[in-house]
Coordinates of C-alpha atoms in Angstrom, one line a residue:
Chain A
M1 CA 86.0 76.7 129.6
G2 CA 87.0 79.9 127.3
V3 CA 87.7 79.8 124.1
A4 CA 90.4 81.7 124.9
A5 CA 91.9 79.8 127.7
A6 CA 92.1 77.2 125.5
E7 CA 94.3 78.6 122.7
S8 CA 96.2 79.8 125.2
Q9 CA 97.5 76.1 125.3
F10 CA 98.6 76.5 121.5
H11 CA 102.2 77.1 120.9
V12 CA 103.2 78.8 117.5
L13 CA 106.9 78.9 116.5
A14 CA 107.5 82.3 114.0
V15 CA 110.2 82.2 111.7
D16 CA 111.1 85.6 110.1
D17 CA 114.5 86.9 109.4
S18 CA 112.8 90.5 109.8
L19 CA 112.7 92.3 113.3
I20 CA 110.3 94.3 112.3
D21 CA 108.1 91.0 111.2
R22 CA 108.8 89.1 113.8
K23 CA 107.6 91.7 116.0
L24 CA 104.7 92.0 114.2
I25 CA 103.4 88.1 114.0
E26 CA 104.4 88.2 117.8
R27 CA 101.9 90.1 118.3
L28 CA 99.3 89.3 116.6
L29 CA 99.3 86.2 117.4
K30 CA 99.7 86.4 121.2
T31 CA 96.8 89.2 120.7
S32 CA 94.8 86.1 119.3
S33 CA 96.2 84.6 122.9
Y34 CA 98.6 82.1 121.4
Q35 CA 101.9 81.1 123.0
V36 CA 104.5 82.2 120.8
T37 CA 108.4 81.9 120.1
T38 CA 110.0 83.5 117.3
V39 CA 113.3 83.0 115.5
D40 CA 115.6 84.5 112.9
S41 CA 116.6 81.8 110.4
G42 CA 115.1 78.4 109.6
S43 CA 118.1 76.4 111.4
K44 CA 117.2 78.0 114.4
A45 CA 113.4 76.9 114.3
L46 CA 114.2 73.0 113.3
E47 CA 116.8 73.5 116.1
F48 CA 113.9 74.8 118.4
L49 CA 112.0 71.8 117.4
G50 CA 114.6 69.3 118.3
L51 CA 116.0 68.2 114.7
Q52 CA 119.2 67.3 114.3
E53 CA 120.6 68.5 110.7
N54 CA 121.1 65.3 109.6
D55 CA 118.1 63.6 111.1
S56 CA 116.1 62.7 107.8
N57 CA 119.2 60.7 106.5
T58 CA 119.5 58.7 110.0
P59 CA 116.2 57.3 110.7
H60 CA 117.9 55.7 114.0
E61 CA 118.8 58.6 115.4
T62 CA 115.3 60.5 115.0
S63 CA 114.1 57.9 118.3
V64 CA 115.7 61.0 120.4
C65 CA 113.4 63.7 119.0
P66 CA 109.9 63.0 119.3
K67 CA 110.8 63.2 122.7
I68 CA 111.9 66.9 122.7
H69 CA 109.2 67.3 120.2
Q70 CA 107.0 66.9 122.9
E71 CA 109.1 68.6 125.3
V72 CA 108.7 72.3 123.3
G73 CA 105.3 71.2 122.4
V74 CA 105.2 73.1 119.8
N75 CA 101.5 72.7 117.6
L76 CA 102.4 75.1 114.3
V77 CA 105.1 77.1 112.3
I78 CA 104.5 79.7 110.4
T79 CA 107.4 80.6 108.3
D80 CA 108.4 83.8 105.9
Y81 CA 109.1 82.2 102.7
C82 CA 112.2 84.2 101.4
M83 CA 115.2 84.2 103.9
P84 CA 119.2 83.8 103.5
G85 CA 120.0 80.4 103.8
M86 CA 117.2 78.2 104.3
T87 CA 114.4 79.3 103.1
G88 CA 110.9 79.2 104.0
Y89 CA 110.4 75.8 101.6
D90 CA 113.6 73.8 102.5
L91 CA 112.1 74.3 106.0
L92 CA 109.1 73.1 105.0
K93 CA 110.8 70.3 103.4
K94 CA 112.7 69.2 106.6
I95 CA 110.0 69.3 108.9
K96 CA 107.9 67.0 106.2
E97 CA 110.7 64.8 105.9
S98 CA 110.8 64.3 109.5
S99 CA 109.2 61.6 111.0
S100 CA 108.6 63.0 114.6
L101 CA 107.7 66.9 113.2
K102 CA 106.0 65.7 110.5
N103 CA 102.5 66.3 111.6
I104 CA 103.1 69.9 112.8
P105 CA 101.0 71.7 110.6
V106 CA 103.3 74.5 108.6
I107 CA 101.9 77.7 107.2
I108 CA 104.8 80.2 104.4
M109 CA 104.4 84.0 104.6
S110 CA 105.6 85.9 101.5
S111 CA 105.7 89.6 100.1
E112 CA 105.7 88.3 96.5
N113 CA 102.4 87.0 95.2
V114 CA 103.7 84.5 92.9
P115 CA 101.7 81.5 91.6
S116 CA 104.2 79.0 91.3
R117 CA 105.5 80.0 94.6
I118 CA 102.4 78.8 96.5
S119 CA 101.1 76.1 94.3
R120 CA 104.8 74.5 95.0
C121 CA 104.3 75.3 98.9
L122 CA 100.7 73.7 99.1
E123 CA 102.1 70.9 97.3
G124 CA 105.0 70.5 99.5
G125 CA 102.7 70.1 102.8
A126 CA 101.8 73.5 103.7
E127 CA 98.5 74.4 105.2
E128 CA 98.2 78.3 104.1
F129 CA 100.1 81.0 102.1
F130 CA 99.7 84.0 103.5
L131 CA 100.5 86.8 101.4
K132 CA 102.8 89.9 103.5
P133 CA 102.1 91.5 105.9
V134 CA 99.9 89.5 107.4
R135 CA 96.9 91.1 109.3
L136 CA 94.1 90.2 112.0
S137 CA 92.3 88.2 109.5
D138 CA 94.5 85.1 108.1
V139 CA 95.5 84.9 111.8
S140 CA 92.0 84.0 112.4
K141 CA 92.4 80.9 109.4
L142 CA 95.1 79.1 112.0
R143 CA 92.8 78.1 114.3
P144 CA 90.9 74.8 112.2
H145 CA 94.7 74.0 111.8
L146 CA 95.8 74.2 115.6
M147 CA 92.5 71.9 116.5
R148 CA 93.5 69.2 114.6
T149 CA 96.9 68.8 116.4
K150 CA 95.5 69.6 119.6
C151 CA 93.0 66.7 118.6
C152 CA 96.1 64.1 117.9
N153 CA 97.7 64.8 121.1
Q154 CA 94.8 64.6 122.9
E155 CA 94.4 60.9 121.4
N156 CA 98.1 60.3 122.1
E157 CA 97.7 60.6 125.3
E158 CA 94.2 58.8 125.8
N159 CA 96.8 56.2 124.0
K160 CA 99.6 56.1 126.7
C161 CA 101.7 56.7 123.6
W162 CA 103.6 59.3 125.4
N163 CA 104.4 58.2 129.2
Q164 CA 107.2 61.5 130.2
E165 CA 108.7 59.2 132.0
K166 CA 108.9 55.8 129.6
Q167 CA 109.5 57.2 125.9
V168 CA 113.2 58.1 126.9
N169 CA 114.3 55.0 125.1
I170 CA 111.8 55.0 122.5
E171 CA 111.9 52.7 119.3
S172 CA 111.2 53.8 115.7
S173 CA 108.8 50.7 115.5
E174 CA 106.2 53.1 118.0
I175 CA 106.8 55.6 116.1
E176 CA 105.5 54.1 113.0
S177 CA 102.7 52.5 115.2
Q178 CA 102.1 55.9 116.7
T179 CA 101.3 57.6 113.3
A180 CA 99.3 54.7 112.1
A181 CA 97.4 55.1 114.6
Q182 CA 97.1 58.6 113.7
S183 CA 95.5 57.8 110.4
N184 CA 93.2 55.6 111.9
N185 CA 91.9 58.5 114.0
K186 CA 91.3 60.9 110.5
N187 CA 88.0 60.3 110.3
K188 CA 87.0 60.8 114.1
R189 CA 89.6 64.3 113.7
K190 CA 87.5 65.0 110.9
A191 CA 84.1 65.0 112.9
I192 CA 85.5 66.9 115.7
D193 CA 87.0 69.9 113.1
E194 CA 83.7 70.2 111.6
G195 CA 82.4 70.7 115.4
I196 CA 84.7 73.8 115.8
S197 CA 82.5 76.6 116.1
P198 CA 82.9 79.7 113.4
D199 CA 85.0 82.4 114.1
I200 CA 84.1 84.8 116.7
T201 CA 82.8 87.8 114.3
R202 CA 85.9 90.1 114.6
P203 CA 85.5 93.5 113.2
R204 CA 87.3 94.3 109.8
Y205 CA 89.6 97.2 110.3
N206 CA 90.0 98.4 106.7
G207 CA 89.4 102.4 107.1
H208 CA 90.4 104.6 109.8
S209 CA 89.4 106.8 112.4
L210 CA 89.6 107.9 115.6
V211 CA 87.9 107.4 118.6
S212 CA 88.0 108.0 122.2
N213 CA 89.7 104.8 123.7
H214 CA 86.7 102.8 125.3
L215 CA 88.1 99.8 126.2
Chain B
M1 CA 95.3 122.0 123.5
E2 CA 92.3 120.3 124.9
L3 CA 92.2 116.5 124.5
N4 CA 89.4 116.5 122.8
Q5 CA 90.8 119.0 120.2
M6 CA 94.4 116.8 120.0
Q7 CA 92.7 113.6 119.1
R8 CA 90.8 115.4 117.0
S9 CA 93.7 116.6 115.2
F10 CA 95.0 113.4 115.4
L11 CA 92.4 112.0 113.3
E12 CA 92.7 115.0 110.5
Y13 CA 96.7 114.1 110.6
T14 CA 96.2 110.5 110.3
D15 CA 93.0 111.0 107.5
A16 CA 95.4 113.3 105.3
L17 CA 98.0 110.9 105.2
F18 CA 95.7 108.2 104.0
R19 CA 94.2 110.2 101.8
E20 CA 97.8 111.7 99.8
G21 CA 99.1 107.7 99.8
F22 CA 101.6 108.0 102.3
L23 CA 100.0 105.4 104.4
D24 CA 97.9 102.4 104.0
S25 CA 95.1 100.2 105.7
Q26 CA 98.6 98.5 107.2
F27 CA 99.3 101.5 109.2
S28 CA 95.5 101.2 110.8
Q29 CA 96.7 97.6 111.4
L30 CA 99.5 98.4 113.4
Y31 CA 97.8 100.4 115.8
Q32 CA 94.6 97.3 116.2
L33 CA 97.7 95.8 117.8
Q34 CA 98.6 98.4 120.2
D35 CA 96.8 97.6 123.7
E36 CA 97.6 98.6 127.7
S37 CA 99.3 95.5 127.6
N38 CA 101.9 97.2 124.5
P39 CA 100.8 101.0 125.0
E40 CA 104.3 101.9 122.5
F41 CA 103.7 99.4 119.9
V42 CA 103.1 101.5 116.8
I43 CA 106.1 103.7 118.1
E44 CA 108.4 100.5 118.6
V45 CA 107.7 99.1 115.1
V46 CA 108.3 102.1 113.4
S47 CA 111.4 103.0 115.2
L48 CA 113.0 100.0 113.7
F49 CA 111.6 100.5 110.5
F50 CA 113.3 104.2 110.5
E51 CA 116.3 102.0 111.7
D52 CA 116.3 99.3 108.9
S53 CA 115.6 102.2 106.1
E54 CA 118.3 104.4 107.3
R55 CA 121.3 101.0 107.0
L56 CA 119.8 99.8 103.7
I57 CA 119.3 103.6 102.1
N58 CA 123.4 103.6 102.9
D59 CA 124.4 100.5 102.0
L60 CA 122.7 101.4 98.6
S61 CA 124.1 104.1 98.1
S62 CA 127.6 102.9 98.1
A63 CA 126.5 99.4 96.7
L64 CA 124.9 102.0 93.7
D65 CA 129.0 103.7 93.6
Q66 CA 130.7 100.8 93.0
P67 CA 132.4 100.5 89.6
D68 CA 130.7 97.0 88.7
V69 CA 127.0 97.6 90.4
D70 CA 126.6 93.9 91.7
F71 CA 122.5 94.0 90.9
K72 CA 121.7 91.1 92.7
K73 CA 122.8 92.5 96.0
I74 CA 121.0 96.0 95.4
D75 CA 117.7 93.7 94.9
A76 CA 118.2 91.7 97.9
H77 CA 118.5 95.3 99.7
V78 CA 115.6 96.8 97.7
H79 CA 113.5 94.0 98.6
Q80 CA 114.1 94.1 102.5
L81 CA 113.4 97.6 102.4
K82 CA 109.9 96.8 100.5
G83 CA 109.0 94.3 103.1
S84 CA 109.6 96.9 106.0
S85 CA 107.4 99.3 104.3
S86 CA 105.0 97.4 103.3
S87 CA 104.7 96.1 107.0
I88 CA 103.8 99.3 108.4
G89 CA 102.4 100.4 105.2
A90 CA 104.9 103.7 104.0
Q91 CA 102.5 102.9 101.0
R92 CA 104.3 105.8 98.9
V93 CA 108.2 104.3 100.4
K94 CA 106.9 101.1 99.4
N95 CA 105.8 102.1 95.8
S96 CA 109.0 103.6 95.3
C97 CA 110.9 100.6 95.5
I98 CA 108.6 98.5 93.3
T99 CA 110.1 101.2 90.5
F100 CA 113.5 100.4 92.0
R101 CA 113.1 97.0 92.0
N102 CA 112.2 97.0 87.6
F103 CA 115.4 98.9 87.0
C104 CA 117.4 97.0 88.9
E105 CA 116.1 93.8 87.0
V106 CA 117.2 95.5 83.7
Q107 CA 120.1 96.1 85.0
N108 CA 119.7 99.9 84.4
T109 CA 122.0 101.7 87.0
D110 CA 121.4 105.3 86.1
G111 CA 117.5 104.2 86.9
C112 CA 118.5 102.7 89.9
V113 CA 120.3 105.8 90.7
R114 CA 117.4 108.2 90.2
C115 CA 114.9 105.7 92.0
L116 CA 117.3 105.8 95.9
Q117 CA 116.9 109.5 95.5
Q118 CA 113.2 108.8 95.0
V119 CA 113.2 105.9 97.8
K120 CA 115.1 108.6 100.0
Q121 CA 113.0 112.0 99.7
E122 CA 109.8 109.2 100.4
Y123 CA 111.4 108.1 103.5
L124 CA 112.5 111.4 105.5
L125 CA 109.0 112.6 104.0
I126 CA 107.4 109.9 105.9
K127 CA 109.9 110.0 108.5
S128 CA 108.9 113.6 109.6
K129 CA 104.9 113.4 109.0
L130 CA 105.2 110.5 111.2
E131 CA 107.7 111.9 114.0
A132 CA 104.7 114.8 114.2
L133 CA 102.1 111.7 114.0
F134 CA 103.8 110.6 117.6
Q135 CA 104.5 113.4 119.2
L136 CA 100.6 114.2 119.4
E137 CA 100.2 110.9 120.0
K138 CA 102.6 111.3 123.1
Q139 CA 100.4 114.9 124.2
I140 CA 97.3 113.1 123.9
V141 CA 98.9 109.9 126.4
A142 CA 100.5 112.6 128.4
A143 CA 96.7 114.1 128.7
G144 CA 95.7 110.7 129.9
G145 CA 94.0 110.1 126.8
S146 CA 94.3 106.9 124.4
I147 CA 94.6 106.3 120.6
N148 CA 91.7 103.9 119.1
M149 CA 92.1 103.2 115.4
V150 CA 88.9 101.5 114.3
D151 CA 87.1 100.8 111.7
S152 CA 85.0 103.6 110.1
M153 CA 81.8 102.0 109.3
N154 CA 81.5 101.2 112.7

């Protein structure tokens, strides 16, 4: 199976209030064969992920969320930092506080290189911090994080944790035991991560010249 | 004009825009994202930049016209303009925005007014240059050619 075929199964949710930047990130990700959904705010991102606004305060209601999450199947969230209303950092916190979403890797993008902001996001659980404008070379850094979630999902399926028909009334205790199962698999996952073949060498496009198109 | 000749003109024209600092390498990144499935990607994104910039420049003009200038609001507009200009590689517009934000931070109204003129001028310049470039691109495509910017080291 080709690498591109495997990657096309990865679904990335991109969040940015700027239309230009949504177009850009969408093309960047699609060029790399990812499935992409774009939204223009943090609250729409949470809605898409199936998280209710009061989710983190009422643990019993989270029971319905893993199902929604599973249906949407988002493997990674990439979000702008500076947005009106909910910032990228707020969105990161909401995702990491939610029992159903916390395993989704989050990447933050910002046009401003503010060290305190970067460390705050990384400490808050972000996997990467990209300076805007995001480039093709940045997108290649997504793969290790995606492979990690992919491995989790496959293990879940193998363990029959997510039987589509039986999960309608899944109890919170089951979510917890499943999370425990995931952490037990950490070493296994790490081994898989290390086995990932290095990126296909992509030429860097810092210079500029014109050739007739032969693609 | 012959296809080869048009492609050479396109190259010379973009090279001049890079050399004179109108554009930076982000603009060639845009062309990397343009392919058969998205043949007009660059023109689409740059058109969004034109719309965005005109709206923001108008908003800035009226915000600076108020008797009580709201610098926070102005900074938010300039921040957006800086973001979209850097996303398409309009380097000179982006640099004018950086200066603009410095005057905004120290709440210097006269400085802000001068910066708005500067931003407007840089915007109109890059707009006319990019429109000329896209005109050439359309002629190249109509003649059966295409635009492909690659690393000059390749």
